[in-house]
Amino acid sequence: MHGGATSSELGVYAYAAAQVKKTMEVTHYLGGENFLFWGGREGYQSLLNTDMERELNHLARFLEAAVAYKKKIGFIGTLLIEPKPQEPTKHQYDWDVATTSNFLRKYGLIDEFKLNVECNHATLSGHSCYHELETARISGLLGNIDANTGDPQIGWDTDQFMTDVAEATLVMLSVIKNGGLAPGGFNFDAKLRRESTDVEDLFIAHIGGMDTLARGLRNAAKLIEDGTLAELVHKRYASFDTEIGAQIEAGKADFEMLEKKVMEWGEPKVPSAKQELAEMIFQSAI
Amino acid sequence: MHGGATSSELGVYAYAAAQVKKTMEVTHYLGGENFLFWGGREGYQSLLNTDMERELNHLARFLEAAVAYKKKIGFIGTLLIEPKPQEPTKHQYDWDVATTSNFLRKYGLIDEFKLNVECNHATLSGHSCYHELETARISGLLGNIDANTGDPQIGWDTDQFMTDVAEATLVMLSVIKNGGLAPGGFNFDAKLRRESTDVEDLFIAHIGGMDTLARGLRNAAKLIEDGTLAELVHKRYASFDTEIGAQIEAGKADFEMLEKKVMEWGEPKVPSAKQELAEMIFQSAI
Amino acid sequence: MHGGATSSELGVYAYAAAQVKKTMEVTHYLGGENFLFWGGREGYQSLLNTDMERELNHLARFLEAAVAYKKKIGFIGTLLIEPKPQEPTKHQYDWDVATTSNFLRKYGLIDEFKLNVECNHATLSGHSCYHELETARISGLLGNIDANTGDPQIGWDTDQFMTDVAEATLVMLSVIKNGGLAPGGFNFDAKLRRESTDVEDLFIAHIGGMDTLARGLRNAAKLIEDGTLAELVHKRYASFDTEIGAQIEAGKADFEMLEKKVMEWGEPKVPSAKQELAEMIFQSAI
Amino acid sequence: MHGGATSSELGVYAYAAAQVKKTMEVTHYLGGENFLFWGGREGYQSLLNTDMERELNHLARFLEAAVAYKKKIGFIGTLLIEPKPQEPTKHQYDWDVATTSNFLRKYGLIDEFKLNVECNHATLSGHSCYHELETARISGLLGNIDANTGDPQIGWDTDQFMTDVAEATLVMLSVIKNGGLAPGGFNFDAKLRRESTDVEDLFIAHIGGMDTLARGLRNAAKLIEDGTLAELVHKRYASFDTEIGAQIEAGKADFEMLEKKVMEWGEPKVPSAKQELAEMIFQSAI
C-alpha cells in the first residue's frame, strides 16, 4: 500500500497535512498571531481532467482538520486565506473574496477564517483593490493586507511596491472603516523590478512603499474628517432612513404594501448618484 | 412625503417591487415554470458614491419579499438569478456563479433560488462557460442556460448565437451530469450580428444555434458512453477510494494520523494529471 | 446596374465618399482647422466572412481620395484618424497608434494624417494613455486628444470625464514635450454617467474635467522645471553620449567593432533602471 | 573608460551585438535557413524611467547592423522577429504583427525581416492567432509559426501544445493561402503542463500537437476544395468587380465622381455579411 500512496494525490494531501501541522506548531511556539494559507496551486489547469466537486470537498476536509488541530493545541491566532484568481493555475478555488467566502460558507467554515487581501490579486480577478477590501470588510472577513500592487493591464502577478497614493488612500479608507487590522497588519509581499540592480533600490522601494501608505492614511483621515464624501453617500440613501425605508431594511415591507405606496406615489425619478462630484472630492484630498 | 419618496432610491425600490409583483402574478396565471430576475443594473459604477453594504442588504430584503410573495400566491416555479459581472455597471452584485452563491448563502436564500447561466457572461467574468455551469451544478444551483456566446477577447456582451461545437459539447456535458435542466431549459438570448441584414439570416442563426447544441449533445453522449475521459479522471483520484482516502473524505483523518502515515510513506511523487491526453480524448470526440 | 450598386458594399463606399466630401467642404467653408475621421466601424466582426486585404486596400483608396479632394479645394486643416481597437466590431483597422501608423506607412499616407488619441481607446487596446500619446509624439503624429477616460478593468468605451490627476499629469507631459497641440487641442468626447441625473452634474463634470487637466499641466510643468526625473532618465542612457555611443546612434558601429570592444570590456553589469525611484519622484509631484 | 562601459546600457548593447554576431556565424556555418531574434525583453517596465524614442532608435541601429553583417558573411537565411506584447516587460516594442511592421517600415527594414507568429502571443495581444497570421500574410511577412497555444482568458504565456482542431484549421488556412512557409515551418515552442509528470506525457503531447495540425490541414484543404466559404466572401465584395469598383481599386475614383453616382443611386442598403452562415460552414468542416 505505502508505495501506491506515496505516488498519489492522497500522498500529496497527507504530506501537506504534515507540513501544515508542523508550521502551525512552530507558529504557536513562536507566539504568532496569524497563520496564512498562502496559495497559488489550489486550483485546476483544465476541467477536462479535474473532478472539481471532489477537489473542493478535499480542500474543505483539509481546512476543517487545520481548524481542529489549531483548537487542539490552543493556538488562538487568526487563520487566513489569500484569494488569488489564477497563476500558475487556470483557476484557483479562492478566486476572489466573494468566491472564497462562498466556499467558507458552504462548508461551515466562515467563522474560522479571515482573508488576506492582496491588491495585485484583486486586479487580476477583475476587481479594484478597494472592492475586494470592502467586500471582505462588510462580511467581517478583512484580516490582513499584502500591500503590493500591480498594473491592471498586466495579466500576471508583478508584486510591485505600492507607489500610487490614490490607491493607498482607498486602501486606508477600508482599514479605517474596519477599525484597523489587528491582529493582522500590512505585509510587503513585494519585490524590486528586475532592472533595479542597485543596493539602494531596496531601500528606496521599501521607503517608498511605507511613505505611500502613510500618505494614503493621511488622505483617508482628511477625507473622513472633512465628511463631504460621506455626506454625499449618506444623502443618496437618505430615503431609507424614513419610516417606510426602515420597514424595508427591517424586512417588514412586503410587495403588497409597496405596491400600494407606488400607486399613491406614481413613477419615481431617479435621484442623481453624483459620481463626478464624488470623484472630484476624492481627487481634491490626494 | 410622497414627493420626496418618488424622487428617491426608496421610490425606485418600491416601484421595482410593484413591477416584480405584477410580473410574478402574470407568470403564475400563465402557468410559468420559471421566474428570472434578469439583471444588468444590480451593481455600482463607483464605490466612491456607493454604500455597498446597504445596497446588498436592500437587494436581500427585496429577494426575500419576492420569495414571500411567491409562496403567498402559491407560485411553485423556480426563481432564477442570472450572474453577469459588469456592463453597464462597473460591478454587478451577481458577478459570477460563486459570487451569487455567496450572496444567497449569506442571506439564507440559497434554497430559494437557482441560477441562469449565460456563456457570454461567464467569459466576461474571466471563466469558461463550462466552469460556471459546473460550479452551479455541484452546488445544485443549475437552473437554466442562456445558450448564446461571445468572444473571450471582447469585453462586452455580444449575445451571439452559439456555433462553436466544442463549447456546446462542454455545455452538454454539464447538462447531462445535471440530469437535465427541467423545469428550466435552453434559451436563445441571442441576436443577429448588425451586418446580417437578410431575412434568411434569422433562420440561419436559429437553425445554426440549435444544430450546434444538438451536435454538442451527441458529442457529450459519445464521450460519456466511451468512458475513457471519465476513467482518466477517476484514476487521478483513485487513491481517495482507499481506506485512508475514505477516512479523509468522511472528515475523520486528523493531522496527527496523517503525519504518522507520511513518516511511514516518505515524500510523495505527484502522479501525472494527463492534461494533454485529456485534451486529445476530448478533441477526438468532436 | 444602379439597383445592384445601391445594395452593395460599393454603394456604401460611394455614399461614404459623398458624405465625407460634403462635410469636408463645410469644414473648409467654416474655417475648420482639423478634420477627424471619427471611427468605430472600420473593421470586421469575423475574419471568416471578411477579405481583410481587400478591405484595407479600399480604406487606403478612400483616404487617398480624401487627401486629393482636400488639396483640390485648398483645405489646409489637419486630417485626423482616431485609433480604437474594437467596439462595436471585433477588430478595427486603426486598433492603436502603432497599427494606424503601420497602415499609413504601408500606403504612403504617413505625411498626410495625424492622430487623435483618446485615453479610453488607449486602455481598451491594452496600453496606457501615456504610451499611446508618446508613441504618436515620437513619430510626429500627435494631432489632438480626446480628454475622456475609462476604467482599465472595463472592456468597453465608457467615455467618462477625466478626474484622475495622475493620468492628466502624464497626458500633459506628452503635450509639453510635443510643444503643444496646435492646430489641434483637447476635446471632451465625454458624457455624464447614466446615474448623474441633476442638471448641475453637467457643470460639475465639465468643471472637474477642466480642473483635472489644469492640475495635470501644473504638475507636468513642476516635474519638468524640477528636472530630477529627466535627469534620472538621461543618466540611464548616458553611456550612449560617449564616442562609441555616438557611433552606434549614427549607425556606424558594426558588429565586428562592437565584438572587439566586448573582448576588451568583458561581461557587462546592467545599471539600475531606478523604477521605484522614478515612481516616487512622479508621485511626489502630484 | 572601459569600466564605465561595462556597467552601462552601452555595454549591454555591445555584448548583445557580439552574441548575435557569433550565433549568426554558427547558423551560417551549420547551413541554417532562418535566424530568429527571439524576444521577451525588448521593451519597458515603466515609461517614467524610459526614453522610448532613443530605445527604438537603438533597436533599429542594432537590427541594421545585423542585416549588414548577414550580407557581409553571405548568410542568405531569413531574419525573423517574433511579436510578443508583454511579459516579462509591461510593453514590448514588437507588441504584435502590426506594431512590428510599423517599426520595420519606419526604419526602412521592412524588406529585410519576416515574422515568426506564435498563437499564444497573438491572444495575449488581444488578437486571434488567425488575425495575426493574416495580418502578416497580406504584407508578405509570414515567415514561421510557433505552433503552441494558450488560453485567451489567461494573461501570460503558457506555451501549451495546440490541441484545438478549430484553431489549427484557421492556422492552416493562412498557411495554404501563403503558399506554404518555406524556408520557415512549424516549431513547437511548447512545454508539458507542470502536472504532466509521466514520461509518456511528452510523447502524447507531441503526437497530439502534430495530429492537431494534421487535422487542421485536412480541414483547411476540405474548406478550400469545397469553395462555399470562399464564394460567400467573394460575393460580399462582388460589387467591386464592376467597372466602378475596378476604378476605385485602381485609385481612379475621386470623390466628385462618386458623389455623382450616389445622387443617381440614392441611399444604399447594406448587403448581409452572412456571419452566422460563415460560422456554420466553418464548423461543418471540422
PDB file of C-alpha atoms in Angstrom, chain B residues 39-219:
ATOM      1  CA  GLY B  39     -30.174  41.626 -14.436  1.00  0.00           C
ATOM      2  CA  GLY B  40     -27.686  44.176 -15.600  1.00  0.00           C
ATOM      3  CA  ARG B  41     -28.208  47.124 -13.227  1.00  0.00           C
ATOM      4  CA  GLU B  42     -27.796  45.472  -9.825  1.00  0.00           C
ATOM      5  CA  GLY B  43     -24.396  46.935  -9.072  1.00  0.00           C
ATOM      6  CA  TYR B  44     -22.353  50.091  -8.826  1.00  0.00           C
ATOM      7  CA  GLN B  45     -20.457  52.411 -11.168  1.00  0.00           C
ATOM      8  CA  SER B  46     -18.118  53.680  -8.483  1.00  0.00           C
ATOM      9  CA  LEU B  47     -17.511  52.704  -4.882  1.00  0.00           C
ATOM     10  CA  LEU B  48     -16.912  56.361  -4.007  1.00  0.00           C
ATOM     11  CA  ASN B  49     -20.610  57.196  -4.103  1.00  0.00           C
ATOM     12  CA  THR B  50     -21.908  53.779  -3.051  1.00  0.00           C
ATOM     13  CA  ASP B  51     -22.769  52.184   0.271  1.00  0.00           C
ATOM     14  CA  MET B  52     -22.206  48.630  -0.885  1.00  0.00           C
ATOM     15  CA  GLU B  53     -23.195  47.086   2.427  1.00  0.00           C
ATOM     16  CA  ARG B  54     -26.529  48.868   2.468  1.00  0.00           C
ATOM     17  CA  GLU B  55     -27.193  48.082  -1.195  1.00  0.00           C
ATOM     18  CA  LEU B  56     -26.546  44.383  -0.654  1.00  0.00           C
ATOM     19  CA  ASN B  57     -28.884  44.399   2.327  1.00  0.00           C
ATOM     20  CA  HIS B  58     -31.573  46.091   0.234  1.00  0.00           C
ATOM     21  CA  LEU B  59     -31.128  43.529  -2.515  1.00  0.00           C
ATOM     22  CA  ALA B  60     -31.521  40.735   0.023  1.00  0.00           C
ATOM     23  CA  ARG B  61     -34.663  42.313   1.511  1.00  0.00           C
ATOM     24  CA  PHE B  62     -36.088  42.615  -1.987  1.00  0.00           C
ATOM     25  CA  LEU B  63     -35.463  38.985  -2.859  1.00  0.00           C
ATOM     26  CA  GLU B  64     -36.804  37.833   0.495  1.00  0.00           C
ATOM     27  CA  ALA B  65     -40.011  39.749  -0.211  1.00  0.00           C
ATOM     28  CA  ALA B  66     -40.182  38.121  -3.633  1.00  0.00           C
ATOM     29  CA  VAL B  67     -39.843  34.668  -2.075  1.00  0.00           C
ATOM     30  CA  ALA B  68     -42.543  35.511   0.456  1.00  0.00           C
ATOM     31  CA  TYR B  69     -44.906  36.738  -2.245  1.00  0.00           C
ATOM     32  CA  LYS B  70     -44.223  33.690  -4.386  1.00  0.00           C
ATOM     33  CA  LYS B  71     -45.268  31.450  -1.516  1.00  0.00           C
ATOM     34  CA  LYS B  72     -48.286  33.579  -0.690  1.00  0.00           C
ATOM     35  CA  ILE B  73     -49.746  33.282  -4.178  1.00  0.00           C
ATOM     36  CA  GLY B  74     -48.790  29.625  -4.497  1.00  0.00           C
ATOM     37  CA  PHE B  75     -46.428  30.047  -7.414  1.00  0.00           C
ATOM     38  CA  ILE B  76     -44.216  26.960  -7.493  1.00  0.00           C
ATOM     39  CA  GLY B  77     -41.914  27.842 -10.386  1.00  0.00           C
ATOM     40  CA  THR B  78     -38.178  28.277  -9.949  1.00  0.00           C
ATOM     41  CA  LEU B  79     -36.824  31.701  -9.084  1.00  0.00           C
ATOM     42  CA  LEU B  80     -33.681  32.358 -11.114  1.00  0.00           C
ATOM     43  CA  ILE B  81     -30.817  34.840 -10.903  1.00  0.00           C
ATOM     44  CA  GLU B  82     -28.561  35.395 -13.911  1.00  0.00           C
ATOM     45  CA  PRO B  83     -24.963  36.145 -12.967  1.00  0.00           C
ATOM     46  CA  LYS B  84     -23.280  38.889 -15.005  1.00  0.00           C
ATOM     47  CA  PRO B  85     -20.058  40.600 -13.944  1.00  0.00           C
ATOM     48  CA  GLN B  86     -20.489  44.063 -15.386  1.00  0.00           C
ATOM     49  CA  GLU B  87     -21.987  46.125 -18.213  1.00  0.00           C
ATOM     50  CA  PRO B  88     -23.436  48.613 -17.965  1.00  0.00           C
ATOM     51  CA  THR B  89     -22.219  48.903 -14.373  1.00  0.00           C
ATOM     52  CA  LYS B  90     -18.601  48.620 -13.273  1.00  0.00           C
ATOM     53  CA  HIS B  91     -19.509  45.827 -10.885  1.00  0.00           C
ATOM     54  CA  GLN B  92     -22.687  43.799 -10.588  1.00  0.00           C
ATOM     55  CA  TYR B  93     -23.505  42.068  -7.320  1.00  0.00           C
ATOM     56  CA  ASP B  94     -24.174  38.794  -9.110  1.00  0.00           C
ATOM     57  CA  TRP B  95     -20.700  38.890 -10.759  1.00  0.00           C
ATOM     58  CA  ASP B  96     -20.489  35.138 -11.360  1.00  0.00           C
ATOM     59  CA  VAL B  97     -21.904  31.872 -10.007  1.00  0.00           C
ATOM     60  CA  ALA B  98     -19.663  31.821  -6.914  1.00  0.00           C
ATOM     61  CA  THR B  99     -20.351  35.465  -6.048  1.00  0.00           C
ATOM     62  CA  THR B 100     -24.088  34.967  -6.435  1.00  0.00           C
ATOM     63  CA  SER B 101     -23.963  31.807  -4.348  1.00  0.00           C
ATOM     64  CA  ASN B 102     -22.083  33.662  -1.636  1.00  0.00           C
ATOM     65  CA  PHE B 103     -24.776  36.321  -1.547  1.00  0.00           C
ATOM     66  CA  LEU B 104     -27.566  33.738  -1.397  1.00  0.00           C
ATOM     67  CA  ARG B 105     -25.832  31.814   1.372  1.00  0.00           C
ATOM     68  CA  LYS B 106     -25.087  34.923   3.425  1.00  0.00           C
ATOM     69  CA  TYR B 107     -28.711  35.960   3.429  1.00  0.00           C
ATOM     70  CA  GLY B 108     -30.179  32.472   3.874  1.00  0.00           C
ATOM     71  CA  LEU B 109     -31.683  32.416   0.382  1.00  0.00           C
ATOM     72  CA  ILE B 110     -29.629  29.551  -1.054  1.00  0.00           C
ATOM     73  CA  ASP B 111     -32.547  27.104  -1.104  1.00  0.00           C
ATOM     74  CA  GLU B 112     -34.953  29.550  -2.740  1.00  0.00           C
ATOM     75  CA  PHE B 113     -33.090  30.336  -5.971  1.00  0.00           C
ATOM     76  CA  LYS B 114     -31.374  28.661  -8.877  1.00  0.00           C
ATOM     77  CA  LEU B 115     -29.113  30.234 -11.462  1.00  0.00           C
ATOM     78  CA  ASN B 116     -29.495  31.000 -15.144  1.00  0.00           C
ATOM     79  CA  VAL B 117     -26.008  30.698 -16.607  1.00  0.00           C
ATOM     80  CA  GLU B 118     -25.183  32.597 -19.791  1.00  0.00           C
ATOM     81  CA  CYS B 119     -21.991  31.585 -21.566  1.00  0.00           C
ATOM     82  CA  ASN B 120     -21.203  35.151 -22.640  1.00  0.00           C
ATOM     83  CA  HIS B 121     -21.483  36.360 -19.050  1.00  0.00           C
ATOM     84  CA  ALA B 122     -19.204  33.525 -17.991  1.00  0.00           C
ATOM     85  CA  THR B 123     -16.397  34.609 -20.305  1.00  0.00           C
ATOM     86  CA  LEU B 124     -16.841  38.262 -19.284  1.00  0.00           C
ATOM     87  CA  SER B 125     -16.191  37.249 -15.685  1.00  0.00           C
ATOM     88  CA  GLY B 126     -12.932  35.540 -16.614  1.00  0.00           C
ATOM     89  CA  HIS B 127     -14.288  31.981 -16.527  1.00  0.00           C
ATOM     90  CA  SER B 128     -15.093  29.416 -19.166  1.00  0.00           C
ATOM     91  CA  CYS B 129     -18.783  28.690 -19.623  1.00  0.00           C
ATOM     92  CA  TYR B 130     -18.114  25.105 -18.545  1.00  0.00           C
ATOM     93  CA  HIS B 131     -16.598  26.359 -15.297  1.00  0.00           C
ATOM     94  CA  GLU B 132     -19.661  28.386 -14.460  1.00  0.00           C
ATOM     95  CA  LEU B 133     -22.016  25.538 -15.331  1.00  0.00           C
ATOM     96  CA  GLU B 134     -20.026  23.069 -13.245  1.00  0.00           C
ATOM     97  CA  THR B 135     -19.768  25.484 -10.319  1.00  0.00           C
ATOM     98  CA  ALA B 136     -23.550  25.847 -10.370  1.00  0.00           C
ATOM     99  CA  ARG B 137     -24.172  22.150 -10.904  1.00  0.00           C
ATOM    100  CA  ILE B 138     -22.124  20.837  -7.997  1.00  0.00           C
ATOM    101  CA  SER B 139     -23.998  23.153  -5.647  1.00  0.00           C
ATOM    102  CA  GLY B 140     -27.370  22.137  -7.032  1.00  0.00           C
ATOM    103  CA  LEU B 141     -27.943  25.599  -8.484  1.00  0.00           C
ATOM    104  CA  LEU B 142     -28.031  24.959 -12.235  1.00  0.00           C
ATOM    105  CA  GLY B 143     -31.499  26.016 -13.311  1.00  0.00           C
ATOM    106  CA  ASN B 144     -31.395  27.318 -16.857  1.00  0.00           C
ATOM    107  CA  ILE B 145     -28.969  28.184 -19.654  1.00  0.00           C
ATOM    108  CA  ASP B 146     -28.853  31.176 -21.974  1.00  0.00           C
ATOM    109  CA  ALA B 147     -27.356  29.452 -24.970  1.00  0.00           C
ATOM    110  CA  ASN B 148     -25.648  32.427 -26.512  1.00  0.00           C
ATOM    111  CA  THR B 149     -21.965  33.022 -26.702  1.00  0.00           C
ATOM    112  CA  GLY B 150     -19.357  35.713 -27.010  1.00  0.00           C
ATOM    113  CA  ASP B 151     -15.718  36.131 -27.838  1.00  0.00           C
ATOM    114  CA  PRO B 152     -13.344  35.752 -24.865  1.00  0.00           C
ATOM    115  CA  GLN B 153     -11.298  38.619 -26.344  1.00  0.00           C
ATOM    116  CA  ILE B 154     -14.252  41.014 -26.355  1.00  0.00           C
ATOM    117  CA  GLY B 155     -15.069  42.896 -23.160  1.00  0.00           C
ATOM    118  CA  TRP B 156     -18.795  43.351 -23.563  1.00  0.00           C
ATOM    119  CA  ASP B 157     -21.836  41.180 -24.043  1.00  0.00           C
ATOM    120  CA  THR B 158     -22.246  40.337 -27.748  1.00  0.00           C
ATOM    121  CA  ASP B 159     -25.056  37.794 -27.378  1.00  0.00           C
ATOM    122  CA  GLN B 160     -24.091  35.782 -30.427  1.00  0.00           C
ATOM    123  CA  PHE B 161     -25.717  32.526 -31.406  1.00  0.00           C
ATOM    124  CA  MET B 162     -23.533  29.615 -30.348  1.00  0.00           C
ATOM    125  CA  THR B 163     -21.778  27.995 -33.293  1.00  0.00           C
ATOM    126  CA  ASP B 164     -18.727  26.531 -31.558  1.00  0.00           C
ATOM    127  CA  VAL B 165     -19.338  22.788 -31.347  1.00  0.00           C
ATOM    128  CA  ALA B 166     -16.525  22.268 -28.848  1.00  0.00           C
ATOM    129  CA  GLU B 167     -18.119  24.734 -26.448  1.00  0.00           C
ATOM    130  CA  ALA B 168     -21.543  23.181 -26.980  1.00  0.00           C
ATOM    131  CA  THR B 169     -20.089  19.770 -26.118  1.00  0.00           C
ATOM    132  CA  LEU B 170     -18.830  21.051 -22.776  1.00  0.00           C
ATOM    133  CA  VAL B 171     -22.167  22.728 -22.081  1.00  0.00           C
ATOM    134  CA  MET B 172     -23.962  19.448 -22.740  1.00  0.00           C
ATOM    135  CA  LEU B 173     -21.564  17.500 -20.522  1.00  0.00           C
ATOM    136  CA  SER B 174     -22.735  19.683 -17.638  1.00  0.00           C
ATOM    137  CA  VAL B 175     -26.374  19.298 -18.583  1.00  0.00           C
ATOM    138  CA  ILE B 176     -26.140  15.508 -18.751  1.00  0.00           C
ATOM    139  CA  LYS B 177     -24.282  15.323 -15.422  1.00  0.00           C
ATOM    140  CA  ASN B 178     -27.033  17.538 -14.010  1.00  0.00           C
ATOM    141  CA  GLY B 179     -29.674  15.023 -15.109  1.00  0.00           C
ATOM    142  CA  GLY B 180     -31.117  17.608 -17.489  1.00  0.00           C
ATOM    143  CA  LEU B 181     -32.420  21.053 -16.711  1.00  0.00           C
ATOM    144  CA  ALA B 182     -36.178  20.713 -16.147  1.00  0.00           C
ATOM    145  CA  PRO B 183     -38.159  22.753 -15.313  1.00  0.00           C
ATOM    146  CA  GLY B 184     -35.611  25.056 -16.995  1.00  0.00           C
ATOM    147  CA  GLY B 185     -34.102  24.646 -20.421  1.00  0.00           C
ATOM    148  CA  PHE B 186     -32.165  26.476 -23.070  1.00  0.00           C
ATOM    149  CA  ASN B 187     -32.999  29.997 -24.081  1.00  0.00           C
ATOM    150  CA  PHE B 188     -31.610  31.891 -27.083  1.00  0.00           C
ATOM    151  CA  ASP B 189     -30.920  35.296 -25.553  1.00  0.00           C
ATOM    152  CA  ALA B 190     -29.050  35.937 -28.779  1.00  0.00           C
ATOM    153  CA  LYS B 191     -29.308  38.278 -31.685  1.00  0.00           C
ATOM    154  CA  LEU B 192     -28.042  38.521 -35.245  1.00  0.00           C
ATOM    155  CA  ARG B 193     -24.900  40.487 -35.982  1.00  0.00           C
ATOM    156  CA  ARG B 194     -25.726  44.016 -37.083  1.00  0.00           C
ATOM    157  CA  GLU B 195     -24.300  43.225 -40.519  1.00  0.00           C
ATOM    158  CA  SER B 196     -26.593  40.200 -41.041  1.00  0.00           C
ATOM    159  CA  THR B 197     -29.304  42.075 -42.889  1.00  0.00           C
ATOM    160  CA  ASP B 198     -31.092  39.333 -44.865  1.00  0.00           C
ATOM    161  CA  VAL B 199     -34.336  37.898 -43.549  1.00  0.00           C
ATOM    162  CA  GLU B 200     -32.929  34.407 -44.060  1.00  0.00           C
ATOM    163  CA  ASP B 201     -30.102  35.190 -41.630  1.00  0.00           C
ATOM    164  CA  LEU B 202     -32.627  34.962 -38.805  1.00  0.00           C
ATOM    165  CA  PHE B 203     -33.416  31.399 -39.793  1.00  0.00           C
ATOM    166  CA  ILE B 204     -29.794  30.502 -40.425  1.00  0.00           C
ATOM    167  CA  ALA B 205     -28.786  31.761 -36.990  1.00  0.00           C
ATOM    168  CA  HIS B 206     -31.514  29.910 -35.102  1.00  0.00           C
ATOM    169  CA  ILE B 207     -31.016  26.712 -37.055  1.00  0.00           C
ATOM    170  CA  GLY B 208     -27.258  27.025 -36.549  1.00  0.00           C
ATOM    171  CA  GLY B 209     -27.704  27.564 -32.824  1.00  0.00           C
ATOM    172  CA  MET B 210     -29.966  24.531 -32.463  1.00  0.00           C
ATOM    173  CA  ASP B 211     -27.747  22.327 -34.621  1.00  0.00           C
ATOM    174  CA  THR B 212     -24.729  23.340 -32.589  1.00  0.00           C
ATOM    175  CA  LEU B 213     -26.409  22.300 -29.354  1.00  0.00           C
ATOM    176  CA  ALA B 214     -27.591  19.057 -30.980  1.00  0.00           C
ATOM    177  CA  ARG B 215     -24.067  18.269 -32.165  1.00  0.00           C
ATOM    178  CA  GLY B 216     -22.808  19.129 -28.696  1.00  0.00           C
ATOM    179  CA  LEU B 217     -25.298  16.716 -27.122  1.00  0.00           C
ATOM    180  CA  ARG B 218     -24.264  13.908 -29.469  1.00  0.00           C
ATOM    181  CA  ASN B 219     -20.592  14.525 -28.712  1.00  0.00           C
TER     182      ASN B 219
END
